[in-house]
Short mmCIF file of C-alpha atoms and ligand atoms in Angstrom, two decimals:
data_model
loop_
_atom_site.label_atom_id
_atom_site.label_comp_id
_atom_site.label_asym_id
_atom_site.label_seq_id
_atom_site.Cartn_x
_atom_site.Cartn_y
_atom_site.Cartn_z
CA UNK R 8 329.91 113.78 -1.21
CA UNK R 9 329.77 110.03 -0.79
CA UNK R 10 330.08 107.73 -3.78
CA UNK R 11 327.97 104.82 -4.95
CA UNK R 12 329.39 101.43 -5.85
CA UNK R 13 326.78 99.20 -7.46
CA UNK R 14 327.04 95.50 -6.72
CA UNK R 15 325.80 93.59 -9.78
CA UNK R 16 326.06 90.01 -8.45
CA UNK R 17 322.29 89.53 -8.60
CA UNK R 18 322.27 90.06 -12.35
CA UNK R 19 324.50 87.01 -12.59
CA UNK R 20 322.31 85.17 -10.06
CA UNK R 21 319.40 85.49 -12.48
CA UNK R 22 321.50 84.34 -15.41
CA UNK R 23 322.80 81.32 -13.51
CA UNK R 24 319.24 80.35 -12.48
CA UNK R 25 318.66 79.31 -16.11
CA UNK R 26 322.24 78.64 -17.09
CA UNK R 27 321.85 80.86 -20.14
CA UNK R 28 323.64 83.99 -21.34
CA UNK R 29 321.19 86.59 -20.03
CA UNK R 30 320.89 88.92 -18.27
CA UNK R 31 324.43 90.07 -18.97
CA UNK R 32 326.27 91.52 -15.93
CA UNK R 33 328.64 93.48 -18.15
CA UNK R 34 325.74 95.33 -19.72
CA UNK R 35 324.29 96.00 -16.26
CA UNK R 36 327.62 97.46 -15.15
CA UNK R 37 327.82 99.77 -18.16
CA UNK R 38 324.25 100.95 -17.62
CA UNK R 39 324.95 101.58 -13.93
CA UNK R 40 327.97 103.67 -14.90
CA UNK R 41 325.98 105.64 -17.47
CA UNK R 42 323.38 106.32 -14.76
CA UNK R 43 325.97 107.80 -12.42
CA UNK R 44 327.50 104.93 -10.41
CA UNK R 45 331.00 105.73 -9.18
CA UNK R 46 332.09 102.12 -9.17
CA UNK R 47 331.10 98.53 -9.85
CA UNK R 48 331.41 95.77 -7.29
CA UNK R 49 331.31 92.02 -7.90
CA UNK R 50 331.93 89.05 -5.65
CA UNK R 51 333.74 86.08 -7.16
CA UNK R 52 332.71 83.31 -4.82
CA UNK R 53 334.63 80.12 -4.38
CA UNK R 54 331.54 78.16 -5.52
CA UNK R 55 331.01 80.54 -8.50
CA UNK R 56 327.33 80.64 -7.69
CA UNK R 57 326.74 83.90 -9.53
CA UNK R 58 329.73 85.74 -10.98
CA UNK R 59 332.11 83.70 -13.15
CA UNK R 60 335.79 84.17 -13.99
CA UNK R 61 334.72 85.28 -17.45
CA UNK R 62 332.63 88.08 -15.92
CA UNK R 63 335.58 89.34 -13.93
CA UNK R 64 337.80 89.44 -17.02
CA UNK R 65 335.16 91.22 -19.10
CA UNK R 66 334.36 93.70 -16.34
CA UNK R 67 338.04 94.51 -15.95
CA UNK R 68 338.12 95.33 -19.66
CA UNK R 69 334.92 97.36 -19.72
CA UNK R 70 334.42 99.12 -16.37
CA UNK R 71 335.37 102.76 -16.83
CA UNK R 72 334.89 103.85 -13.22
CA UNK R 73 336.40 101.60 -10.55
CA UNK R 74 336.15 97.86 -10.16
CA UNK R 75 335.94 96.51 -6.63
CA UNK R 76 336.37 92.74 -6.34
CA UNK R 77 334.93 91.09 -3.25
CA UNK R 78 336.55 87.77 -2.47
CA UNK R 79 337.61 85.39 0.27
CA UNK R 80 341.12 85.78 1.68
CA UNK R 81 342.65 82.71 0.07
CA UNK R 82 345.78 82.10 -1.94
CA UNK R 83 343.77 81.03 -5.00
CA UNK R 84 341.73 84.25 -4.99
CA UNK R 85 344.77 86.47 -4.44
CA UNK R 86 346.39 84.87 -7.48
CA UNK R 87 343.30 85.60 -9.58
CA UNK R 88 343.18 89.22 -8.35
CA UNK R 89 346.85 89.79 -9.14
CA UNK R 90 346.23 88.53 -12.66
CA UNK R 91 343.12 90.63 -13.29
CA UNK R 92 344.08 93.75 -11.33
CA UNK R 93 340.82 95.23 -10.07
CA UNK R 94 341.15 98.72 -8.58
CA UNK R 95 340.29 97.38 -5.15
CA UNK R 96 339.94 94.02 -3.45
CA UNK R 97 337.53 93.76 -0.55
CA UNK R 98 338.20 90.70 1.56
CA UNK R 99 335.03 89.12 2.91
CA UNK R 100 334.49 85.97 4.95
CA UNK R 101 332.88 83.24 2.90
CA UNK R 102 330.81 80.26 3.93
CA UNK R 103 329.44 77.89 1.31
CA UNK R 104 325.97 77.54 2.79
CA UNK R 105 325.23 81.23 3.38
CA UNK R 106 322.73 83.10 1.18
CA UNK R 107 324.85 86.23 1.32
CA UNK R 108 327.87 87.43 3.32
CA UNK R 109 326.65 87.06 6.89
CA UNK R 110 329.19 88.80 9.06
CA UNK R 111 332.44 90.70 8.93
CA UNK R 112 335.93 89.24 9.01
CA UNK R 113 337.50 88.16 12.28
CA UNK R 114 340.64 90.10 11.47
CA UNK R 115 342.74 89.11 14.49
CA UNK R 116 342.15 85.39 13.95
CA UNK R 117 343.54 85.58 10.40
CA UNK R 118 346.02 88.40 10.93
CA UNK R 119 349.11 86.70 9.48
CA UNK R 120 347.39 85.54 6.33
CA UNK R 121 345.60 88.86 5.86
CA UNK R 122 348.83 90.77 6.31
CA UNK R 123 350.56 88.58 3.73
CA UNK R 124 347.74 88.85 1.17
CA UNK R 125 347.36 92.61 1.71
CA UNK R 126 351.04 93.18 1.00
CA UNK R 127 350.96 91.01 -2.12
CA UNK R 128 347.98 92.93 -3.49
CA UNK R 129 349.39 96.33 -2.55
CA UNK R 130 352.64 95.40 -4.27
CA UNK R 131 350.48 94.74 -7.33
CA UNK R 132 349.03 98.26 -6.92
CA UNK R 133 345.64 97.03 -5.79
CA UNK R 134 344.06 98.81 -2.82
CA UNK R 135 342.71 96.49 -0.13
CA UNK R 136 339.61 96.86 1.99
CA UNK R 137 338.44 94.58 4.80
CA UNK R 138 334.73 93.97 5.34
CA UNK R 139 334.26 94.15 9.11
CA UNK R 140 331.51 94.53 11.66
CA UNK R 141 331.22 97.97 13.26
CA UNK R 142 333.45 96.99 16.14
CA UNK R 143 336.38 99.03 17.45
CA UNK R 144 338.69 96.01 17.90
CA UNK R 145 338.10 94.94 14.32
CA UNK R 146 338.87 98.46 13.07
CA UNK R 147 342.13 98.57 15.04
CA UNK R 148 343.08 95.11 13.80
CA UNK R 149 342.34 96.13 10.19
CA UNK R 150 344.73 99.02 10.64
CA UNK R 151 347.38 96.77 12.17
CA UNK R 152 347.31 94.27 9.30
CA UNK R 153 347.87 97.11 6.82
CA UNK R 154 344.49 97.54 5.09
CA UNK R 155 343.93 100.72 3.06
CA UNK R 156 340.19 100.71 3.63
CA UNK R 157 337.55 99.15 5.79
CA UNK R 158 334.03 98.44 4.67
CA UNK R 159 331.68 98.64 7.61
CA UNK R 160 329.04 95.90 7.61
CA UNK R 161 325.71 97.71 7.86
CA UNK R 162 323.58 94.55 7.91
CA UNK R 163 322.61 94.71 11.58
CA UNK R 164 321.68 98.39 11.26
CA UNK R 165 319.58 97.59 8.18
CA UNK R 166 317.79 94.76 9.96
CA UNK R 167 317.08 96.62 13.21
CA UNK R 168 313.52 95.82 14.28
CA UNK R 169 312.82 98.91 16.33
CA UNK R 170 314.12 102.38 17.10
CA UNK R 171 316.19 101.21 20.07
CA UNK R 172 318.02 98.55 18.07
CA UNK R 173 318.56 100.98 15.21
CA UNK R 174 320.00 103.53 17.63
CA UNK R 175 322.44 100.99 19.04
CA UNK R 176 323.56 99.78 15.61
CA UNK R 177 323.86 103.32 14.27
CA UNK R 178 326.02 104.34 17.23
CA UNK R 179 328.25 101.31 16.72
CA UNK R 180 328.77 102.38 13.11
CA UNK R 181 329.53 105.98 14.13
CA UNK R 182 332.09 104.83 16.71
CA UNK R 183 333.79 102.42 14.32
CA UNK R 184 333.94 105.10 11.61
CA UNK R 185 335.46 107.63 14.03
CA UNK R 186 338.25 105.27 15.04
CA UNK R 187 338.86 104.23 11.44
CA UNK R 188 339.08 107.81 10.37
CA UNK R 189 341.53 108.63 13.17
CA UNK R 190 343.68 105.74 12.01
CA UNK R 191 343.58 107.21 8.48
CA UNK R 192 341.74 104.25 7.00
CA UNK R 193 339.47 104.93 4.06
CA UNK R 194 335.91 104.04 4.97
CA UNK R 195 333.21 102.37 2.91
CA UNK R 196 329.94 100.83 4.06
CA UNK R 197 327.46 98.32 2.79
CA UNK R 198 325.08 95.40 3.13
CA UNK R 199 321.32 95.58 3.42
CA UNK R 200 321.13 99.25 2.46
CA UNK R 201 318.09 100.48 0.57
CA UNK R 202 316.38 103.66 -0.61
CA UNK R 203 315.21 104.48 2.91
CA UNK R 204 317.64 103.20 5.51
CA UNK R 205 320.65 104.83 3.82
CA UNK R 206 319.41 108.30 4.73
CA UNK R 207 320.54 108.29 8.33
CA UNK R 208 324.00 107.02 7.42
CA UNK R 209 324.55 109.94 5.08
CA UNK R 210 325.08 112.10 8.18
CA UNK R 211 328.34 110.21 8.71
CA UNK R 212 330.45 112.26 6.36
CA UNK R 213 333.58 110.12 6.75
CA UNK R 214 331.94 107.29 4.78
CA UNK R 215 333.42 107.57 1.29
CA UNK R 216 331.44 104.99 -0.60
CA UNK R 217 328.35 102.83 -0.23
CA UNK R 218 328.30 99.40 -1.84
CA UNK R 219 324.73 98.51 -2.63
CA UNK R 220 323.37 95.54 -4.56
CA UNK R 221 320.11 93.87 -3.62
CA UNK R 222 317.88 96.93 -3.32
CA UNK R 223 319.15 98.49 -6.56
CA UNK R 224 318.82 95.32 -8.63
CA UNK R 225 315.37 94.67 -7.11
CA UNK R 226 314.25 98.14 -8.15
CA UNK R 227 315.89 97.70 -11.55
CA UNK R 228 313.67 94.67 -12.21
CA UNK R 229 310.67 97.00 -11.90
CA UNK R 230 311.86 100.30 -13.33
CA UNK R 231 315.07 99.54 -15.20
CA UNK R 232 318.73 99.75 -14.25
CA UNK R 233 319.20 103.35 -15.24
CA UNK R 234 316.35 104.69 -13.12
CA UNK R 235 317.22 102.44 -10.15
CA UNK R 236 320.79 103.73 -10.08
CA UNK R 237 319.77 107.35 -10.70
CA UNK R 238 317.33 107.17 -7.76
CA UNK R 239 320.07 106.01 -5.40
CA UNK R 240 322.55 108.56 -6.72
CA UNK R 241 320.00 111.29 -6.08
CA UNK R 242 319.49 110.19 -2.47
CA UNK R 243 323.22 110.11 -1.84
CA UNK R 244 323.62 113.55 -3.44
CA UNK R 245 320.71 115.27 -1.74
CA UNK R 246 320.51 113.31 1.52
CA UNK R 247 316.76 113.17 1.01
CA UNK R 248 314.56 110.14 0.54
CA UNK R 249 311.36 112.12 0.20
CA UNK R 250 310.76 111.26 -3.47
CA UNK R 251 311.23 107.57 -2.98
N1 PXP N 19 329.31 94.76 0.71
C1 PXP N 19 329.70 93.47 0.84
C2 PXP N 19 331.05 93.20 1.39
C3 PXP N 19 328.86 92.42 0.44
O1 PXP N 19 329.28 91.14 0.57
C4 PXP N 19 327.60 92.72 -0.12
C5 PXP N 19 326.72 91.62 -0.59
O2 PXP N 19 327.28 90.98 -1.67
C6 PXP N 19 327.25 94.08 -0.25
C7 PXP N 19 328.10 95.07 0.20
C8 PXP N 19 325.94 94.49 -0.85
O3 PXP N 19 324.90 94.08 -0.01
P1 PXP N 19 323.42 94.20 -0.52
O4 PXP N 19 323.27 93.29 -1.70
O5 PXP N 19 322.60 93.77 0.67
O6 PXP N 19 323.19 95.63 -0.90
#
């Protein structure tokens, strides 16, 4: 059965909006774990717009499941990761002006740097995932640079405006997953997933873990963190969205 990684960045977004000490991302992470999350994901952005270095250190001390650190492939971030030792680093492209991560990595364009950073992290016993679009060339390049995992960007699938677009995006994801699986890459998926659009993806049994943030935190605002996580866990377990 697939796993759920809960991305708690938006808890920090709310805290930073007022520059106060609440809501506390560490508490959100613990509650997500108690409600059945298999892992906690956070993105330490270069501009520190939501998560802070202090959050990363505290989460490393308190997360009892697995901590996945999303970050840009830069020397500064690799140094931070090697100091903190999350269970996994997911490299994502980062642009200062974007609201959220917009696209996957262009792996080939940065292959030498990626290869170097991946080795450094693996030597520090940190697994490395690359966030890529569902594109066969990107999957092959991720394998070539030595990644352990890929995280397939599901944003275009999530934003499909009609059945035809959804079909095309779904098929792209299936094809990318098949190739990744053949190449023995671990496969995660995420971005834009919610309590409805995840259902179809659950047919793709090679996907090991879903990283979901916005929809869970949005629901948590209304019904509480525990219930929001439990609802998503139930969908992933049963493959059914009928109660949601
Ligand atoms: N995976 C990656 C690599 C991301 O950058 C994000 C957004 O921070 C997510 C998953 C979660 O996306 P969403 O918040 O849309 O669920």
